[in-house]
Each structure stands twice: as structure tokens, then as C-alpha cells.
Amino acid sequence: MGSEMCIRDRTNITGHTSLMKMELDKNHPFYKKINVIEQSAYRAAELTRQLLGFAKGGKYKIENLNLNDIVKNVYNMIQETFEKRISITLNLEPELYYIEGDAGQLEQVLLNLCINARDAIPGKGNIYIDTLNTRFLKPYSDHLFSISPGYYTLLQISDDGTGMSDEVQRKIFEPFFSTKEDGTGMGLAMVYGIVKSHNGLIKVYSEKGKGTIFKLFFPKSKKSEKKKKEKPEKKLHPAKGREKILLIENEKEVVEVVKVFLEELGYKVFTASNKKEVLKLFRENKIELVILDIIIPESEGKEIFYELKKLNPDVKILLTSSYSINDEIQEILNSGAKGFIQKPYIFDQLTKTIRETLD
């Protein structure tokens, strides 16, 4: 229930920020600040999902990626949110090896380490983020990690803060261990778990009064390196339409923001939260697209899906959930659902998916 509430709140935030961005030119002084709020909400919800997925073991969504992109994303956020007393310097290898990993989890790793670095600096100070290609000629192992020889990407985060004693360094990756009065002790434990699940290595160098260095090593990807073309940021112009959409969603806040957003684009939106309402609206209106939250407390989404398919075998249904695709969702996709959208919604992607499905 707690995770669902987090996703609901993030959807509410991202929905309203998307609405504001539609009305603003990207040069407006508030546009960049709204962007930071929106991206922070996405990351917070992503963390919630990752915690759920990580508790079940393994990585979340694996892709070929460049750690420089991860660094730039996190840098843009902390530059806006960290106090001006902290200077942040990047030194990135331009021809960095690609790695295989989950972008959201790795962003969370870097964000946690940057926050710890900031908190370790009592006044003015510096945080340095570096990337580098490196190689291990021999196997390496310690009491926490073990890696094979080969080529690796190094992500290094260093600060000139208060540093750590040897005793603290031995405990930093233990769950619930924290040197902060209000700390949960889960940040570095999560960092450890994510790096471990990516077959990586962490080395820590620290001395009281002289700062701290975290060195994170990730194995070079064996897949071909497909570089993404940089595209200039554009003002949000979601695809418009006039079709009738049935939104099946249990959370009132999510219903409200999605309905307003889609109606701003010209769609006629009907909403329902249980099977009885769904079937009544579907029979009485010429519904052209259904967006179905597969997890509905009052009535199973799976049951609703098959009822709608009986009424109209050609009905277009998009599935949605706070969770990633599992066996049940995959079964429904195989049975004729047109696609899957994970919450919290990235609203321009939501409208793009809707338009592509309808067309």
C-alpha cells in the first residue's frame, strides 16, 4: 500500500508539472525549475519500484549505457538542488566504455554518493565526479567483492569533507548503520547491493579530515556500443486527439490529473474504478481505447480485460501498473493487449503511446 501511495503522489506531481510545461516556453524562468521537480518525482518513484524489484533480487531493467549520461543527468539535478557552498566538478572520459546496467539504479547510486559527499562537507567544499576506462590484469577480491580480469569503466566520486575513520569504513555498507542523526542507514547498503548486482566493485579511500574517495568499477559491455544522438530539448507538445478513452483506475488523484491532461488535448475521457462501472460505460459509449490499471482492489484487472474482449474482440487496451511487467501482465499482453505503460506516467510518452495505439 505504501509503494502504491508513493506512485500515486508522483503521478499527481508529474501530471501537473507536465500541464504547466505545456503552457510555458522553455525560456521561461520557471521552466527549468519545473523540470527539476518533474525529474525528481520520476526518480523518487523509480526508487520505490527499484526497492520492490531489488527486494526480489536481481537488476531492474538492463540496457547498454554510457555512465557519462548517468553523471550528466544527476549533475543537472544536484546543481539545482545542492547549496551554492558546494562546488561540483566533472571530468569525464569522452570515449568511455559502455556497460550493461539499469540506468535508474545507477543514477540512484551516484545520487546517494553525492548526497553523502555534500553532508560530509561542513562549510564550503568540493565534489569531483570522474569517469575513466581501466583494466584489471588479475582477479581481484576482498571481503565484499570479487571481480574477474578484464576491461572496466571507473566512476569516481571524491570530496574534501571530514573523511571517515577506519572503524566507520568497515561498517558503511551494513544495513541501518549511519553516522547521521536522522539517517536511515540504507543509502550505502543500497549502493553496495546495486553495484554487486551489476558485477561491479567498490573501493573506498578515506582519512579523517582529508575527505573521501569512492571508486566504482563496472565491467565493459560485450554488446556493440550504440551511441544516442543528442537532441535539443523541445517544448512539450503532446499528440492531440478527439477519441473516446475509458480510464480504469482506482486512485482518485491519478484519475483527476490524467483526465484533465487528456481532456486538455481534446480527448473525451470516461473513468471507472470497478467492473460494474466499466461494463456500463463500455456498453453505452463507443469507446476507442481503454487504459486499464491491472491492479484494482475492488475487481481484478485481468477479469475486466477478458470481459471487454468478449464484448468487443477488437477493443484496444493499454495496460498500466506501478510494477514492471510480470508473468500475469505478460499473459494479458499475449492475449491481445496493445501495450504496457508503467506508472508514474511520463506524460509526453503516455500521449505518444495513446496516439500510436489509436492510429
Tab-separated table of C-alpha atoms in Angstrom:
chain	number	residue	atom	x	y	z
A	1	MET	CA	0.000	0.000	0.000
A	2	GLY	CA	2.835	2.404	0.877
A	3	SER	CA	4.510	1.950	-2.500
A	4	GLU	CA	1.202	2.493	-4.312
A	5	MET	CA	0.709	5.765	-2.426
A	6	CYS	CA	4.200	6.899	-3.465
A	7	ILE	CA	3.497	6.129	-7.126
A	8	ARG	CA	0.111	7.892	-6.871
A	9	ASP	CA	1.690	11.022	-5.402
A	10	ARG	CA	4.430	11.066	-8.057
A	11	THR	CA	1.821	10.700	-10.804
A	12	ASN	CA	-0.045	13.655	-9.319
A	13	ILE	CA	3.163	15.723	-9.316
A	14	THR	CA	4.332	14.739	-12.791
A	15	GLY	CA	0.872	15.252	-14.245
A	16	HIS	CA	0.612	18.807	-13.019
A	17	THR	CA	4.219	19.655	-13.968
A	18	SER	CA	3.516	18.352	-17.474
A	19	LEU	CA	0.425	20.557	-17.661
A	20	MET	CA	2.481	23.584	-16.603
A	21	LYS	CA	5.220	22.819	-19.143
A	22	MET	CA	2.607	22.722	-21.911
A	23	GLU	CA	1.767	26.337	-21.103
A	24	LEU	CA	5.327	27.651	-20.747
A	25	ASP	CA	8.055	28.442	-23.219
A	26	LYS	CA	11.295	26.628	-22.356
A	27	ASN	CA	12.989	30.029	-21.866
A	28	HIS	CA	10.542	30.962	-19.102
A	29	PRO	CA	12.400	31.360	-15.761
A	30	PHE	CA	10.172	28.718	-14.116
A	31	TYR	CA	10.561	26.102	-16.868
A	32	LYS	CA	13.910	24.765	-15.648
A	33	LYS	CA	12.720	24.632	-12.034
A	34	ILE	CA	9.584	22.718	-13.053
A	35	ASN	CA	11.819	20.324	-14.959
A	36	VAL	CA	13.851	19.652	-11.807
A	37	ILE	CA	10.667	18.967	-9.793
A	38	GLU	CA	9.401	16.630	-12.509
A	39	GLN	CA	12.659	14.681	-12.824
A	40	SER	CA	12.995	14.418	-9.039
A	41	ALA	CA	9.488	12.949	-8.859
A	42	TYR	CA	10.318	10.398	-11.553
A	43	ARG	CA	13.481	9.380	-9.735
A	44	ALA	CA	11.703	9.081	-6.384
A	45	ALA	CA	9.058	6.820	-7.890
A	46	GLU	CA	11.728	4.877	-9.753
A	47	LEU	CA	13.491	4.287	-6.449
A	48	THR	CA	10.263	2.945	-4.948
A	49	ARG	CA	9.908	0.493	-7.817
A	50	GLN	CA	13.566	-0.465	-7.625
A	51	LEU	CA	13.300	-1.219	-3.925
A	52	LEU	CA	10.388	-3.542	-4.663
A	53	GLY	CA	12.235	-5.206	-7.521
A	54	PHE	CA	15.545	-5.295	-5.722
A	55	ALA	CA	13.973	-6.980	-2.700
A	56	LYS	CA	13.110	-9.841	-5.045
A	57	GLY	CA	16.703	-9.990	-6.263
A	58	GLY	CA	18.457	-9.041	-9.464
A	59	LYS	CA	18.611	-5.968	-11.636
A	60	TYR	CA	15.647	-3.991	-12.825
A	61	LYS	CA	15.944	-3.025	-16.491
A	62	ILE	CA	19.171	-3.860	-18.277
A	63	GLU	CA	20.389	-1.863	-21.246
A	64	ASN	CA	23.617	-0.837	-22.916
A	65	LEU	CA	24.511	2.551	-21.455
A	66	ASN	CA	27.242	5.109	-21.018
A	67	LEU	CA	27.976	6.206	-17.453
A	68	ASN	CA	28.684	9.725	-18.705
A	69	ASP	CA	24.947	10.052	-19.435
A	70	ILE	CA	24.164	8.949	-15.860
A	71	VAL	CA	26.614	11.520	-14.498
A	72	LYS	CA	25.142	14.338	-16.599
A	73	ASN	CA	21.583	13.524	-15.507
A	74	VAL	CA	22.483	13.504	-11.814
A	75	TYR	CA	24.694	16.586	-12.192
A	76	ASN	CA	21.810	18.592	-13.685
A	77	MET	CA	19.667	17.732	-10.689
A	78	ILE	CA	22.179	18.297	-7.867
A	79	GLN	CA	23.452	21.502	-9.431
A	80	GLU	CA	19.947	22.928	-8.991
A	81	THR	CA	19.283	21.457	-5.539
A	82	PHE	CA	22.622	21.467	-3.680
A	83	GLU	CA	23.632	24.545	-1.712
A	84	LYS	CA	25.858	27.026	-3.546
A	85	ARG	CA	28.614	26.406	-0.977
A	86	ILE	CA	29.297	23.111	-2.782
A	87	SER	CA	31.325	23.241	-5.994
A	88	ILE	CA	30.766	20.257	-8.325
A	89	THR	CA	33.397	19.440	-10.961
A	90	LEU	CA	33.078	16.845	-13.732
A	91	ASN	CA	35.995	15.173	-15.507
A	92	LEU	CA	34.536	12.704	-17.997
A	93	GLU	CA	36.342	10.348	-20.365
A	94	PRO	CA	34.995	11.220	-23.849
A	95	GLU	CA	35.464	7.673	-25.213
A	96	LEU	CA	34.122	5.870	-22.163
A	97	TYR	CA	33.394	2.136	-22.387
A	98	TYR	CA	29.720	1.212	-22.402
A	99	ILE	CA	28.408	-1.003	-19.622
A	100	GLU	CA	25.302	-3.168	-19.170
A	101	GLY	CA	23.081	-1.902	-16.389
A	102	ASP	CA	19.946	-0.281	-15.082
A	103	ALA	CA	20.076	3.479	-15.619
A	104	GLY	CA	17.646	4.282	-12.800
A	105	GLN	CA	19.523	2.227	-10.223
A	106	LEU	CA	22.895	3.647	-11.257
A	107	GLU	CA	21.534	7.194	-11.045
A	108	GLN	CA	20.381	6.374	-7.517
A	109	VAL	CA	23.867	5.063	-6.655
A	110	LEU	CA	25.521	8.270	-7.843
A	111	LEU	CA	22.893	10.483	-6.206
A	112	ASN	CA	23.346	8.730	-2.848
A	113	LEU	CA	27.126	9.119	-3.006
A	114	CYS	CA	26.852	12.799	-3.953
A	115	ILE	CA	24.426	13.475	-1.079
A	116	ASN	CA	26.799	11.732	1.351
A	117	ALA	CA	29.688	13.795	-0.013
A	118	ARG	CA	27.696	17.008	0.437
A	119	ASP	CA	26.753	16.078	4.007
A	120	ALA	CA	30.410	15.364	4.819
A	121	ILE	CA	31.407	18.926	3.904
A	122	PRO	CA	30.664	21.276	6.851
A	123	GLY	CA	31.223	24.562	5.015
A	124	LYS	CA	32.427	25.407	1.547
A	125	GLY	CA	33.872	22.469	-0.316
A	126	ASN	CA	34.216	20.457	-3.486
A	127	ILE	CA	32.778	17.325	-5.030
A	128	TYR	CA	34.559	15.787	-8.012
A	129	ILE	CA	32.946	13.233	-10.337
A	130	ASP	CA	35.259	11.425	-12.757
A	131	THR	CA	34.878	8.647	-15.313
A	132	LEU	CA	37.736	6.645	-16.781
A	133	ASN	CA	38.473	3.477	-18.731
A	134	THR	CA	40.616	0.988	-16.848
A	135	ARG	CA	41.708	-2.647	-16.811
A	136	PHE	CA	42.279	-5.357	-14.207
A	137	LEU	CA	45.084	-7.679	-15.279
A	138	LYS	CA	44.437	-10.122	-12.425
A	139	PRO	CA	41.352	-11.223	-10.476
A	140	TYR	CA	40.535	-9.028	-7.501
A	141	SER	CA	38.649	-9.927	-4.346
A	142	ASP	CA	38.134	-8.618	-0.834
A	143	HIS	CA	35.641	-9.369	1.952
A	144	LEU	CA	32.796	-7.776	-0.057
A	145	PHE	CA	33.544	-8.043	-3.785
A	146	SER	CA	35.139	-10.342	-6.302
A	147	ILE	CA	35.755	-9.491	-9.981
A	148	SER	CA	37.485	-11.116	-12.938
A	149	PRO	CA	40.316	-9.695	-15.081
A	150	GLY	CA	39.145	-7.505	-17.937
A	151	TYR	CA	38.198	-4.021	-19.053
A	152	TYR	CA	36.161	-1.835	-16.711
A	153	THR	CA	34.590	1.612	-16.501
A	154	LEU	CA	35.536	3.587	-13.412
A	155	LEU	CA	33.109	6.022	-11.778
A	156	GLN	CA	34.847	8.040	-9.060
A	157	ILE	CA	33.220	10.388	-6.545
A	158	SER	CA	35.527	12.337	-4.237
A	159	ASP	CA	35.106	15.145	-1.735
A	160	ASP	CA	37.247	17.254	0.580
A	161	GLY	CA	34.962	16.772	3.577
A	162	THR	CA	35.537	15.414	7.073
A	163	GLY	CA	36.513	11.899	5.979
A	164	MET	CA	35.931	8.633	7.855
A	165	SER	CA	37.806	6.622	10.446
A	166	ASP	CA	38.885	3.045	9.666
A	167	GLU	CA	36.190	1.756	12.020
A	168	VAL	CA	33.427	3.633	10.189
A	169	GLN	CA	34.758	2.491	6.800
A	170	ARG	CA	34.426	-1.132	7.856
A	171	LYS	CA	30.712	-0.641	8.628
A	172	ILE	CA	29.453	1.766	5.956
A	173	PHE	CA	27.783	-0.875	3.769
A	174	GLU	CA	25.952	-2.533	6.652
A	175	PRO	CA	22.156	-2.016	6.604
A	176	PHE	CA	20.913	0.536	9.178
A	177	PHE	CA	24.429	1.762	10.015
A	178	SER	CA	24.590	5.559	9.842
A	179	THR	CA	26.748	8.357	11.226
A	180	LYS	CA	23.906	10.861	10.716
A	181	GLU	CA	21.392	11.583	13.480
A	182	ASP	CA	18.478	11.416	11.036
A	183	GLY	CA	19.986	8.801	8.704
A	184	THR	CA	18.284	5.513	7.847
A	185	GLY	CA	21.499	3.644	7.138
A	186	MET	CA	20.059	2.249	3.907
A	187	GLY	CA	21.739	4.540	1.342
A	188	LEU	CA	25.152	2.875	1.167
A	189	ALA	CA	23.647	-0.569	1.766
A	190	MET	CA	21.612	0.003	-1.401
A	191	VAL	CA	24.707	1.295	-3.230
A	192	TYR	CA	26.522	-1.900	-2.274
A	193	GLY	CA	23.644	-4.121	-3.408
A	194	ILE	CA	23.200	-2.373	-6.761
A	195	VAL	CA	26.924	-2.379	-7.606
A	196	LYS	CA	27.139	-6.040	-6.561
A	197	SER	CA	24.174	-6.947	-8.799
A	198	HIS	CA	25.953	-5.222	-11.704
A	199	ASN	CA	29.028	-7.466	-11.160
A	200	GLY	CA	30.969	-4.411	-10.056
A	201	LEU	CA	33.422	-3.407	-7.365
A	202	ILE	CA	33.632	-0.569	-4.835
A	203	LYS	CA	36.881	0.672	-3.316
A	204	VAL	CA	36.798	3.327	-0.600
A	205	TYR	CA	39.679	5.588	0.413
A	206	SER	CA	39.172	7.974	3.328
A	207	GLU	CA	41.050	9.689	6.122
A	208	LYS	CA	39.752	11.847	8.945
A	209	GLY	CA	39.950	15.498	7.960
A	210	LYS	CA	41.112	14.749	4.404
A	211	GLY	CA	37.978	13.683	2.558
A	212	THR	CA	36.725	10.522	0.910
A	213	ILE	CA	37.016	8.812	-2.471
A	214	PHE	CA	34.574	6.175	-3.746
A	215	LYS	CA	35.798	4.210	-6.772
A	216	LEU	CA	33.128	2.156	-8.549
A	217	PHE	CA	34.171	-0.305	-11.268
A	218	PHE	CA	31.720	-1.797	-13.790
A	219	PRO	CA	32.634	-4.397	-16.439
A	220	LYS	CA	32.762	-3.202	-20.031
A	221	SER	CA	29.721	-4.239	-22.054
A	222	LYS	CA	30.159	-7.070	-24.538
A	223	LYS	CA	27.407	-5.606	-26.719
A	224	SER	CA	28.047	-3.151	-29.530
A	225	GLU	CA	28.142	0.475	-28.452
A	226	LYS	CA	25.150	2.301	-29.906
A	227	LYS	CA	25.550	5.975	-29.213
A	228	LYS	CA	22.447	8.120	-28.925
A	229	LYS	CA	22.277	11.317	-30.909
A	230	GLU	CA	21.940	14.385	-28.760
A	231	LYS	CA	18.639	16.114	-29.382
A	232	PRO	CA	17.859	19.668	-28.276
A	233	GLU	CA	15.152	19.904	-25.655
A	234	LYS	CA	11.813	20.828	-27.135
A	235	LYS	CA	8.770	22.373	-25.577
A	236	LEU	CA	6.239	19.705	-24.647
A	237	HIS	CA	3.717	19.307	-27.495
A	238	PRO	CA	1.839	16.053	-26.789
A	239	ALA	CA	-0.130	14.428	-29.592
A	240	LYS	CA	-3.751	15.584	-29.564
A	241	GLY	CA	-6.905	13.645	-30.419
A	242	ARG	CA	-10.697	13.556	-30.229
A	243	GLU	CA	-11.290	9.860	-29.483
A	244	LYS	CA	-13.183	8.409	-26.522
A	245	ILE	CA	-10.946	6.882	-23.848
A	246	LEU	CA	-12.038	4.794	-20.880
A	247	LEU	CA	-9.612	5.172	-17.946
A	248	ILE	CA	-9.914	2.339	-15.410
A	249	GLU	CA	-8.087	3.485	-12.294
A	250	ASN	CA	-8.710	3.178	-8.553
A	251	GLU	CA	-6.727	6.183	-7.263
A	252	LYS	CA	-8.834	9.368	-7.385
A	253	GLU	CA	-5.806	11.684	-7.566
A	254	VAL	CA	-4.403	9.795	-10.562
A	255	VAL	CA	-7.813	9.796	-12.260
A	256	GLU	CA	-8.141	13.548	-11.820
A	257	VAL	CA	-4.756	14.541	-13.211
A	258	VAL	CA	-4.804	12.080	-16.144
A	259	LYS	CA	-8.379	13.051	-17.077
A	260	VAL	CA	-7.556	16.776	-17.018
A	261	PHE	CA	-4.362	16.218	-19.013
A	262	LEU	CA	-6.031	14.157	-21.755
A	263	GLU	CA	-9.068	16.420	-21.961
A	264	GLU	CA	-6.723	19.396	-22.444
A	265	LEU	CA	-5.546	17.555	-25.560
A	266	GLY	CA	-9.091	17.111	-26.858
A	267	TYR	CA	-9.890	13.525	-25.840
A	268	LYS	CA	-13.244	12.560	-24.313
A	269	VAL	CA	-12.369	10.700	-21.113
A	270	PHE	CA	-14.637	8.362	-19.134
A	271	THR	CA	-13.463	6.982	-15.803
A	272	ALA	CA	-14.313	3.869	-13.806
A	273	SER	CA	-12.871	2.044	-10.784
A	274	ASN	CA	-14.738	-1.283	-10.770
A	275	LYS	CA	-16.085	-3.888	-13.190
A	276	LYS	CA	-19.735	-2.789	-12.965
A	277	GLU	CA	-18.890	0.816	-13.914
A	278	VAL	CA	-16.535	-0.336	-16.652
A	279	LEU	CA	-19.036	-2.588	-18.401
A	280	LYS	CA	-21.833	0.017	-18.174
A	281	LEU	CA	-19.696	2.776	-19.707
A	282	PHE	CA	-18.288	0.467	-22.343
A	283	ARG	CA	-21.734	-0.656	-23.491
A	284	GLU	CA	-23.196	2.863	-23.533
A	285	ASN	CA	-20.348	4.637	-25.315
A	286	LYS	CA	-18.290	3.984	-28.395
A	287	ILE	CA	-15.010	3.586	-26.530
A	288	GLU	CA	-11.987	3.650	-28.836
A	289	LEU	CA	-9.259	3.000	-26.261
A	290	VAL	CA	-9.152	1.543	-22.749
A	291	ILE	CA	-6.362	2.306	-20.254
A	292	LEU	CA	-6.574	-0.432	-17.633
A	293	ASP	CA	-4.747	-0.452	-14.299
A	294	ILE	CA	-4.201	-4.173	-13.939
A	295	ILE	CA	-4.161	-3.987	-10.116
A	296	ILE	CA	-7.580	-2.810	-8.920
A	297	PRO	CA	-8.519	-3.745	-5.315
A	298	GLU	CA	-12.263	-3.956	-5.931
A	299	SER	CA	-12.062	-6.071	-9.073
A	300	GLU	CA	-9.224	-7.871	-10.793
A	301	GLY	CA	-7.985	-6.083	-13.881
A	302	LYS	CA	-7.398	-9.419	-15.577
A	303	GLU	CA	-11.109	-10.250	-15.280
A	304	ILE	CA	-12.085	-6.846	-16.695
A	305	PHE	CA	-9.728	-7.342	-19.627
A	306	TYR	CA	-11.336	-10.622	-20.696
A	307	GLU	CA	-14.871	-9.246	-20.175
A	308	LEU	CA	-14.100	-6.333	-22.502
A	309	LYS	CA	-12.578	-8.666	-25.092
A	310	LYS	CA	-15.812	-10.685	-25.049
A	311	LEU	CA	-17.857	-7.546	-25.698
A	312	ASN	CA	-15.529	-6.398	-28.474
A	313	PRO	CA	-12.642	-8.659	-29.588
A	314	ASP	CA	-11.070	-5.723	-31.445
A	315	VAL	CA	-11.023	-3.323	-28.481
A	316	LYS	CA	-7.700	-1.559	-27.984
A	317	ILE	CA	-6.488	-1.903	-24.390
A	318	LEU	CA	-3.344	-0.435	-22.848
A	319	LEU	CA	-2.293	-1.977	-19.533
A	320	THR	CA	-0.795	0.075	-16.738
A	321	SER	CA	0.653	-0.673	-13.307
A	322	SER	CA	3.073	0.650	-10.714
A	323	TYR	CA	5.041	-2.564	-11.133
A	324	SER	CA	7.114	-3.771	-14.065
A	325	ILE	CA	5.947	-6.468	-16.459
A	326	ASN	CA	5.437	-9.783	-14.648
A	327	ASP	CA	4.053	-13.154	-15.754
A	328	GLU	CA	0.420	-12.071	-15.313
A	329	ILE	CA	0.861	-8.866	-17.306
A	330	GLN	CA	2.803	-10.731	-19.997
A	331	GLU	CA	-0.036	-13.257	-20.271
A	332	ILE	CA	-2.537	-10.450	-20.902
A	333	LEU	CA	-0.216	-8.809	-23.430
A	334	ASN	CA	-0.028	-12.141	-25.234
A	335	SER	CA	-3.843	-12.281	-25.173
A	336	GLY	CA	-4.274	-9.089	-27.159
A	337	ALA	CA	-3.461	-6.042	-25.013
A	338	LYS	CA	-1.843	-3.384	-27.191
A	339	GLY	CA	0.885	-2.309	-24.802
A	340	PHE	CA	2.024	-1.539	-21.273
A	341	ILE	CA	2.671	1.811	-19.572
A	342	GLN	CA	4.371	1.864	-16.201
A	343	LYS	CA	3.405	4.406	-13.557
A	344	PRO	CA	4.199	7.116	-12.644
A	345	TYR	CA	3.396	8.343	-16.123
A	346	ILE	CA	5.852	10.297	-18.194
A	347	PHE	CA	3.036	12.251	-19.765
A	348	ASP	CA	4.502	13.022	-23.171
A	349	GLN	CA	5.310	9.304	-23.526
A	350	LEU	CA	1.796	8.444	-22.365
A	351	THR	CA	0.208	10.602	-25.047
A	352	LYS	CA	2.625	9.289	-27.682
A	353	THR	CA	1.684	5.686	-26.800
A	354	ILE	CA	-2.016	6.545	-26.865
A	355	ARG	CA	-1.691	8.176	-30.282
A	356	GLU	CA	0.353	5.305	-31.732
A	357	THR	CA	-2.169	2.739	-30.406
A	358	LEU	CA	-5.173	4.602	-31.788
A	359	ASP	CA	-3.500	5.160	-35.157
